Amino acid sequence: MYPKKKMMIVGSHTIAEPDRRVKLMISKLCGEGWHILVGDHSGLDAALQEYLRDMHTDWVRVYTARPRPQHNLDGWPVRRPPREGRWGGAPRHLQNTLAMTAAADCGMALWDGRSMGTYFVMASLIEQGKSVWVYLPDRGGAHTLRTPEDLEKLLRAYVFPK
């Protein structure tokens, strides 16, 4: 069985691990044959990898801006952004993020409502005409965003409420 589509999963650094609702969503995606794209950082990326490893899924790709991934818990294939640009620092990690958004068909973002990195991923996916499922664990909400207007409504409701 080959994967149907590619789902990029990212999240804010303040979110240490996926909760039960997110795990159920990931289980469903894997059961449907989705290809999962994850990063290699500590915290949420490593926790997502641990969950995916425990599910015994092979359809995972780890994206890294490093010569070797910081975390690749099951020896999955590694993807790196193109070599242009500086190797270290934000520009390289930005290139890695853009490579992930380009490869993904859609995204899942676990967002604390503050992280600019996660916001950038959501905006980038939407700009490319891709949907993103946003989960705000502290606020108990989940939303599917498809347009810049959807993102603006989310910001008004959760980030900048009146």
PDB file of N, CA, C and O in Angstrom, residues 52-108:
ATOM      1  N   LEU A  52       4.463   7.739  16.510  1.00  0.00           N
ATOM      2  CA  LEU A  52       4.463   7.101  15.190  1.00  0.00           C
ATOM      3  C   LEU A  52       5.261   5.796  15.201  1.00  0.00           C
ATOM      4  O   LEU A  52       4.864   4.805  14.583  1.00  0.00           O
ATOM      5  N   ARG A  53       6.379   5.796  15.922  1.00  0.00           N
ATOM      6  CA  ARG A  53       7.171   4.561  16.045  1.00  0.00           C
ATOM      7  C   ARG A  53       6.364   3.475  16.743  1.00  0.00           C
ATOM      8  O   ARG A  53       6.336   2.321  16.318  1.00  0.00           O
ATOM      9  N   ASP A  54       5.678   3.846  17.825  1.00  0.00           N
ATOM     10  CA  ASP A  54       4.880   2.875  18.573  1.00  0.00           C
ATOM     11  C   ASP A  54       3.719   2.327  17.740  1.00  0.00           C
ATOM     12  O   ASP A  54       3.232   1.227  17.996  1.00  0.00           O
ATOM     13  N   MET A  55       3.298   3.085  16.729  1.00  0.00           N
ATOM     14  CA  MET A  55       2.232   2.628  15.825  1.00  0.00           C
ATOM     15  C   MET A  55       2.790   1.720  14.723  1.00  0.00           C
ATOM     16  O   MET A  55       2.019   1.172  13.939  1.00  0.00           O
ATOM     17  N   HIS A  56       4.112   1.620  14.636  1.00  0.00           N
ATOM     18  CA  HIS A  56       4.775   0.781  13.622  1.00  0.00           C
ATOM     19  C   HIS A  56       4.426   1.209  12.204  1.00  0.00           C
ATOM     20  O   HIS A  56       4.191   0.377  11.332  1.00  0.00           O
ATOM     21  N   THR A  57       4.416   2.514  11.971  1.00  0.00           N
ATOM     22  CA  THR A  57       4.125   3.010  10.633  1.00  0.00           C
ATOM     23  C   THR A  57       5.424   3.309   9.889  1.00  0.00           C
ATOM     24  O   THR A  57       6.388   3.800  10.479  1.00  0.00           O
ATOM     25  N   ASP A  58       5.455   2.974   8.626  1.00  0.00           N
ATOM     26  CA  ASP A  58       6.637   3.205   7.803  1.00  0.00           C
ATOM     27  C   ASP A  58       6.553   4.489   6.995  1.00  0.00           C
ATOM     28  O   ASP A  58       7.545   4.934   6.444  1.00  0.00           O
ATOM     29  N   TRP A  59       5.365   5.065   6.887  1.00  0.00           N
ATOM     30  CA  TRP A  59       5.157   6.207   6.007  1.00  0.00           C
ATOM     31  C   TRP A  59       5.450   7.523   6.718  1.00  0.00           C
ATOM     32  O   TRP A  59       4.589   8.399   6.809  1.00  0.00           O
ATOM     33  N   VAL A  60       6.671   7.661   7.203  1.00  0.00           N
ATOM     34  CA  VAL A  60       7.108   8.873   7.905  1.00  0.00           C
ATOM     35  C   VAL A  60       8.366   9.392   7.223  1.00  0.00           C
ATOM     36  O   VAL A  60       9.238   8.612   6.829  1.00  0.00           O
ATOM     37  N   ARG A  61       8.463  10.695   7.097  1.00  0.00           N
ATOM     38  CA  ARG A  61       9.671  11.361   6.616  1.00  0.00           C
ATOM     39  C   ARG A  61      10.049  12.403   7.643  1.00  0.00           C
ATOM     40  O   ARG A  61       9.201  13.164   8.106  1.00  0.00           O
ATOM     41  N   VAL A  62      11.331  12.438   8.002  1.00  0.00           N
ATOM     42  CA  VAL A  62      11.844  13.389   8.989  1.00  0.00           C
ATOM     43  C   VAL A  62      12.574  14.500   8.245  1.00  0.00           C
ATOM     44  O   VAL A  62      13.486  14.232   7.456  1.00  0.00           O
ATOM     45  N   TYR A  63      12.170  15.726   8.504  1.00  0.00           N
ATOM     46  CA  TYR A  63      12.804  16.897   7.890  1.00  0.00           C
ATOM     47  C   TYR A  63      13.749  17.535   8.887  1.00  0.00           C
ATOM     48  O   TYR A  63      13.417  17.707  10.054  1.00  0.00           O
ATOM     49  N   THR A  64      14.948  17.879   8.402  1.00  0.00           N
ATOM     50  CA  THR A  64      15.955  18.491   9.255  1.00  0.00           C
ATOM     51  C   THR A  64      16.771  19.500   8.469  1.00  0.00           C
ATOM     52  O   THR A  64      16.947  19.355   7.256  1.00  0.00           O
ATOM     53  N   ALA A  65      17.278  20.496   9.168  1.00  0.00           N
ATOM     54  CA  ALA A  65      18.200  21.460   8.562  1.00  0.00           C
ATOM     55  C   ALA A  65      19.635  21.144   8.975  1.00  0.00           C
ATOM     56  O   ALA A  65      20.563  21.840   8.588  1.00  0.00           O
ATOM     57  N   ARG A  66      19.814  20.091   9.755  1.00  0.00           N
ATOM     58  CA  ARG A  66      21.130  19.700  10.264  1.00  0.00           C
ATOM     59  C   ARG A  66      21.777  18.666   9.339  1.00  0.00           C
ATOM     60  O   ARG A  66      21.086  18.001   8.575  1.00  0.00           O
ATOM     61  N   PRO A  67      23.095  18.479   9.481  1.00  0.00           N
ATOM     62  CA  PRO A  67      23.737  17.400   8.706  1.00  0.00           C
ATOM     63  C   PRO A  67      23.148  16.029   9.047  1.00  0.00           C
ATOM     64  O   PRO A  67      22.978  15.182   8.179  1.00  0.00           O
ATOM     65  N   ARG A  68      22.821  15.818  10.326  1.00  0.00           N
ATOM     66  CA  ARG A  68      22.143  14.605  10.790  1.00  0.00           C
ATOM     67  C   ARG A  68      20.980  15.041  11.672  1.00  0.00           C
ATOM     68  O   ARG A  68      21.118  15.964  12.462  1.00  0.00           O
ATOM     69  N   PRO A  69      19.847  14.354  11.584  1.00  0.00           N
ATOM     70  CA  PRO A  69      18.709  14.758  12.417  1.00  0.00           C
ATOM     71  C   PRO A  69      19.012  14.615  13.900  1.00  0.00           C
ATOM     72  O   PRO A  69      19.700  13.680  14.312  1.00  0.00           O
ATOM     73  N   GLN A  70      18.498  15.547  14.676  1.00  0.00           N
ATOM     74  CA  GLN A  70      18.634  15.486  16.128  1.00  0.00           C
ATOM     75  C   GLN A  70      17.840  14.282  16.656  1.00  0.00           C
ATOM     76  O   GLN A  70      18.271  13.596  17.568  1.00  0.00           O
ATOM     77  N   HIS A  71      16.663  14.061  16.084  1.00  0.00           N
ATOM     78  CA  HIS A  71      15.826  12.919  16.453  1.00  0.00           C
ATOM     79  C   HIS A  71      15.310  12.256  15.183  1.00  0.00           C
ATOM     80  O   HIS A  71      14.771  12.910  14.303  1.00  0.00           O
ATOM     81  N   ASN A  72      15.493  10.948  15.112  1.00  0.00           N
ATOM     82  CA  ASN A  72      14.896  10.101  14.082  1.00  0.00           C
ATOM     83  C   ASN A  72      14.753   8.738  14.741  1.00  0.00           C
ATOM     84  O   ASN A  72      15.611   7.879  14.619  1.00  0.00           O
ATOM     85  N   LEU A  73      13.662   8.578  15.477  1.00  0.00           N
ATOM     86  CA  LEU A  73      13.529   7.462  16.403  1.00  0.00           C
ATOM     87  C   LEU A  73      13.337   6.097  15.763  1.00  0.00           C
ATOM     88  O   LEU A  73      13.457   5.087  16.441  1.00  0.00           O
ATOM     89  N   ASP A  74      13.028   6.060  14.471  1.00  0.00           N
ATOM     90  CA  ASP A  74      12.820   4.760  13.841  1.00  0.00           C
ATOM     91  C   ASP A  74      13.604   4.611  12.542  1.00  0.00           C
ATOM     92  O   ASP A  74      13.306   3.736  11.736  1.00  0.00           O
ATOM     93  N   GLY A  75      14.602   5.470  12.337  1.00  0.00           N
ATOM     94  CA  GLY A  75      15.422   5.361  11.141  1.00  0.00           C
ATOM     95  C   GLY A  75      14.663   5.636   9.846  1.00  0.00           C
ATOM     96  O   GLY A  75      14.989   5.066   8.807  1.00  0.00           O
ATOM     97  N   TRP A  76      13.641   6.483   9.914  1.00  0.00           N
ATOM     98  CA  TRP A  76      12.868   6.831   8.717  1.00  0.00           C
ATOM     99  C   TRP A  76      13.728   7.626   7.743  1.00  0.00           C
ATOM    100  O   TRP A  76      14.735   8.221   8.136  1.00  0.00           O
ATOM    101  N   PRO A  77      13.330   7.679   6.487  1.00  0.00           N
ATOM    102  CA  PRO A  77      14.059   8.499   5.512  1.00  0.00           C
ATOM    103  C   PRO A  77      14.089   9.966   5.946  1.00  0.00           C
ATOM    104  O   PRO A  77      13.131  10.467   6.545  1.00  0.00           O
ATOM    105  N   VAL A  78      15.201  10.615   5.648  1.00  0.00           N
ATOM    106  CA  VAL A  78      15.421  12.013   6.053  1.00  0.00           C
ATOM    107  C   VAL A  78      15.387  12.898   4.813  1.00  0.00           C
ATOM    108  O   VAL A  78      15.930  12.538   3.763  1.00  0.00           O
ATOM    109  N   ARG A  79      14.771  14.039   4.961  1.00  0.00           N
ATOM    110  CA  ARG A  79      14.747  15.049   3.901  1.00  0.00           C
ATOM    111  C   ARG A  79      15.397  16.316   4.434  1.00  0.00           C
ATOM    112  O   ARG A  79      15.182  16.694   5.578  1.00  0.00           O
ATOM    113  N   ARG A  80      16.178  16.941   3.567  1.00  0.00           N
ATOM    114  CA  ARG A  80      16.847  18.204   3.911  1.00  0.00           C
ATOM    115  C   ARG A  80      16.476  19.245   2.866  1.00  0.00           C
ATOM    116  O   ARG A  80      16.263  18.915   1.705  1.00  0.00           O
ATOM    117  N   PRO A  81      16.450  20.521   3.269  1.00  0.00           N
ATOM    118  CA  PRO A  81      16.156  21.561   2.286  1.00  0.00           C
ATOM    119  C   PRO A  81      17.314  21.696   1.304  1.00  0.00           C
ATOM    120  O   PRO A  81      18.414  21.188   1.551  1.00  0.00           O
ATOM    121  N   PRO A  82      17.081  22.366   0.192  1.00  0.00           N
ATOM    122  CA  PRO A  82      18.175  22.592  -0.763  1.00  0.00           C
ATOM    123  C   PRO A  82      19.368  23.247  -0.072  1.00  0.00           C
ATOM    124  O   PRO A  82      19.239  23.897   0.954  1.00  0.00           O
ATOM    125  N   ARG A  83      20.544  23.107  -0.667  1.00  0.00           N
ATOM    126  CA  ARG A  83      21.781  23.576  -0.035  1.00  0.00           C
ATOM    127  C   ARG A  83      22.014  25.077  -0.112  1.00  0.00           C
ATOM    128  O   ARG A  83      22.915  25.578   0.526  1.00  0.00           O
ATOM    129  N   GLU A  84      21.235  25.797  -0.894  1.00  0.00           N
ATOM    130  CA  GLU A  84      21.499  27.236  -0.974  1.00  0.00           C
ATOM    131  C   GLU A  84      21.183  27.914   0.357  1.00  0.00           C
ATOM    132  O   GLU A  84      20.391  27.427   1.141  1.00  0.00           O
ATOM    133  N   GLY A  85      21.845  29.015   0.605  1.00  0.00           N
ATOM    134  CA  GLY A  85      21.650  29.745   1.858  1.00  0.00           C
ATOM    135  C   GLY A  85      22.637  29.311   2.921  1.00  0.00           C
ATOM    136  O   GLY A  85      23.402  28.377   2.755  1.00  0.00           O
ATOM    137  N   ARG A  86      22.601  30.021   4.046  1.00  0.00           N
ATOM    138  CA  ARG A  86      23.469  29.683   5.171  1.00  0.00           C
ATOM    139  C   ARG A  86      23.065  28.365   5.785  1.00  0.00           C
ATOM    140  O   ARG A  86      21.902  28.018   5.821  1.00  0.00           O
ATOM    141  N   TRP A  87      24.020  27.621   6.315  1.00  0.00           N
ATOM    142  CA  TRP A  87      23.716  26.338   6.938  1.00  0.00           C
ATOM    143  C   TRP A  87      23.081  26.528   8.318  1.00  0.00           C
ATOM    144  O   TRP A  87      22.093  25.907   8.645  1.00  0.00           O
ATOM    145  N   GLY A  88      23.625  27.375   9.140  1.00  0.00           N
ATOM    146  CA  GLY A  88      23.115  27.507  10.502  1.00  0.00           C
ATOM    147  C   GLY A  88      22.150  28.658  10.657  1.00  0.00           C
ATOM    148  O   GLY A  88      22.021  29.520   9.807  1.00  0.00           O
ATOM    149  N   GLY A  89      21.425  28.647  11.780  1.00  0.00           N
ATOM    150  CA  GLY A  89      20.561  29.765  12.115  1.00  0.00           C
ATOM    151  C   GLY A  89      19.209  29.719  11.437  1.00  0.00           C
ATOM    152  O   GLY A  89      18.861  28.790  10.722  1.00  0.00           O
ATOM    153  N   ALA A  90      18.467  30.758  11.648  1.00  0.00           N
ATOM    154  CA  ALA A  90      17.082  30.824  11.174  1.00  0.00           C
ATOM    155  C   ALA A  90      16.930  30.662   9.670  1.00  0.00           C
ATOM    156  O   ALA A  90      16.012  29.986   9.237  1.00  0.00           O
ATOM    157  N   PRO A  91      17.776  31.264   8.841  1.00  0.00           N
ATOM    158  CA  PRO A  91      17.547  31.097   7.399  1.00  0.00           C
ATOM    159  C   PRO A  91      17.518  29.632   6.969  1.00  0.00           C
ATOM    160  O   PRO A  91      16.690  29.246   6.155  1.00  0.00           O
ATOM    161  N   ARG A  92      18.381  28.800   7.514  1.00  0.00           N
ATOM    162  CA  ARG A  92      18.411  27.387   7.150  1.00  0.00           C
ATOM    163  C   ARG A  92      17.145  26.682   7.651  1.00  0.00           C
ATOM    164  O   ARG A  92      16.545  25.872   6.950  1.00  0.00           O
ATOM    165  N   HIS A  93      16.722  26.987   8.868  1.00  0.00           N
ATOM    166  CA  HIS A  93      15.517  26.370   9.411  1.00  0.00           C
ATOM    167  C   HIS A  93      14.270  26.857   8.665  1.00  0.00           C
ATOM    168  O   HIS A  93      13.322  26.092   8.481  1.00  0.00           O
ATOM    169  N   LEU A  94      14.298  28.092   8.206  1.00  0.00           N
ATOM    170  CA  LEU A  94      13.203  28.606   7.391  1.00  0.00           C
ATOM    171  C   LEU A  94      13.134  27.832   6.080  1.00  0.00           C
ATOM    172  O   LEU A  94      12.051  27.439   5.634  1.00  0.00           O
ATOM    173  N   GLN A  95      14.287  27.570   5.468  1.00  0.00           N
ATOM    174  CA  GLN A  95      14.312  26.782   4.237  1.00  0.00           C
ATOM    175  C   GLN A  95      13.755  25.374   4.491  1.00  0.00           C
ATOM    176  O   GLN A  95      13.041  24.822   3.657  1.00  0.00           O
ATOM    177  N   ASN A  96      14.075  24.801   5.639  1.00  0.00           N
ATOM    178  CA  ASN A  96      13.564  23.475   5.993  1.00  0.00           C
ATOM    179  C   ASN A  96      12.040  23.513   6.111  1.00  0.00           C
ATOM    180  O   ASN A  96      11.345  22.634   5.594  1.00  0.00           O
ATOM    181  N   THR A  97      11.522  24.534   6.780  1.00  0.00           N
ATOM    182  CA  THR A  97      10.078  24.677   6.929  1.00  0.00           C
ATOM    183  C   THR A  97       9.403  24.833   5.577  1.00  0.00           C
ATOM    184  O   THR A  97       8.375  24.213   5.296  1.00  0.00           O
ATOM    185  N   LEU A  98       9.985  25.646   4.713  1.00  0.00           N
ATOM    186  CA  LEU A  98       9.411  25.841   3.380  1.00  0.00           C
ATOM    187  C   LEU A  98       9.462  24.557   2.554  1.00  0.00           C
ATOM    188  O   LEU A  98       8.539  24.265   1.788  1.00  0.00           O
ATOM    189  N   ALA A  99      10.520  23.762   2.729  1.00  0.00           N
ATOM    190  CA  ALA A  99      10.605  22.474   2.030  1.00  0.00           C
ATOM    191  C   ALA A  99       9.491  21.538   2.499  1.00  0.00           C
ATOM    192  O   ALA A  99       8.880  20.825   1.691  1.00  0.00           O
ATOM    193  N   MET A 100       9.208  21.542   3.800  1.00  0.00           N
ATOM    194  CA  MET A 100       8.126  20.705   4.332  1.00  0.00           C
ATOM    195  C   MET A 100       6.777  21.161   3.795  1.00  0.00           C
ATOM    196  O   MET A 100       5.959  20.330   3.390  1.00  0.00           O
ATOM    197  N   THR A 101       6.526  22.474   3.806  1.00  0.00           N
ATOM    198  CA  THR A 101       5.223  22.956   3.333  1.00  0.00           C
ATOM    199  C   THR A 101       5.053  22.679   1.844  1.00  0.00           C
ATOM    200  O   THR A 101       3.950  22.383   1.389  1.00  0.00           O
ATOM    201  N   ALA A 102       6.146  22.753   1.082  1.00  0.00           N
ATOM    202  CA  ALA A 102       6.055  22.463  -0.354  1.00  0.00           C
ATOM    203  C   ALA A 102       5.745  20.990  -0.604  1.00  0.00           C
ATOM    204  O   ALA A 102       4.991  20.654  -1.521  1.00  0.00           O
ATOM    205  N   ALA A 103       6.302  20.107   0.209  1.00  0.00           N
ATOM    206  CA  ALA A 103       6.110  18.668   0.019  1.00  0.00           C
ATOM    207  C   ALA A 103       4.739  18.187   0.515  1.00  0.00           C
ATOM    208  O   ALA A 103       4.214  17.199   0.015  1.00  0.00           O
ATOM    209  N   ALA A 104       4.172  18.892   1.485  1.00  0.00           N
ATOM    210  CA  ALA A 104       2.911  18.463   2.099  1.00  0.00           C
ATOM    211  C   ALA A 104       1.717  18.788   1.209  1.00  0.00           C
ATOM    212  O   ALA A 104       1.713  19.781   0.488  1.00  0.00           O
ATOM    213  N   ASP A 105       0.699  17.941   1.306  1.00  0.00           N
ATOM    214  CA  ASP A 105      -0.579  18.236   0.664  1.00  0.00           C
ATOM    215  C   ASP A 105      -1.454  19.082   1.576  1.00  0.00           C
ATOM    216  O   ASP A 105      -2.339  19.796   1.119  1.00  0.00           O
ATOM    217  N   CYS A 106      -1.230  18.960   2.876  1.00  0.00           N
ATOM    218  CA  CYS A 106      -1.972  19.723   3.871  1.00  0.00           C
ATOM    219  C   CYS A 106      -1.205  19.638   5.190  1.00  0.00           C
ATOM    220  O   CYS A 106      -0.176  18.973   5.264  1.00  0.00           O
ATOM    221  N   GLY A 107      -1.713  20.315   6.210  1.00  0.00           N
ATOM    222  CA  GLY A 107      -0.975  20.342   7.463  1.00  0.00           C
ATOM    223  C   GLY A 107      -1.854  20.172   8.684  1.00  0.00           C
ATOM    224  O   GLY A 107      -3.069  20.380   8.641  1.00  0.00           O
ATOM    225  N   MET A 108      -1.188  19.798   9.770  1.00  0.00           N
ATOM    226  CA  MET A 108      -1.794  19.760  11.098  1.00  0.00           C
ATOM    227  C   MET A 108      -0.894  20.603  11.988  1.00  0.00           C
ATOM    228  O   MET A 108       0.314  20.368  12.044  1.00  0.00           O
TER     229      MET A 108
END
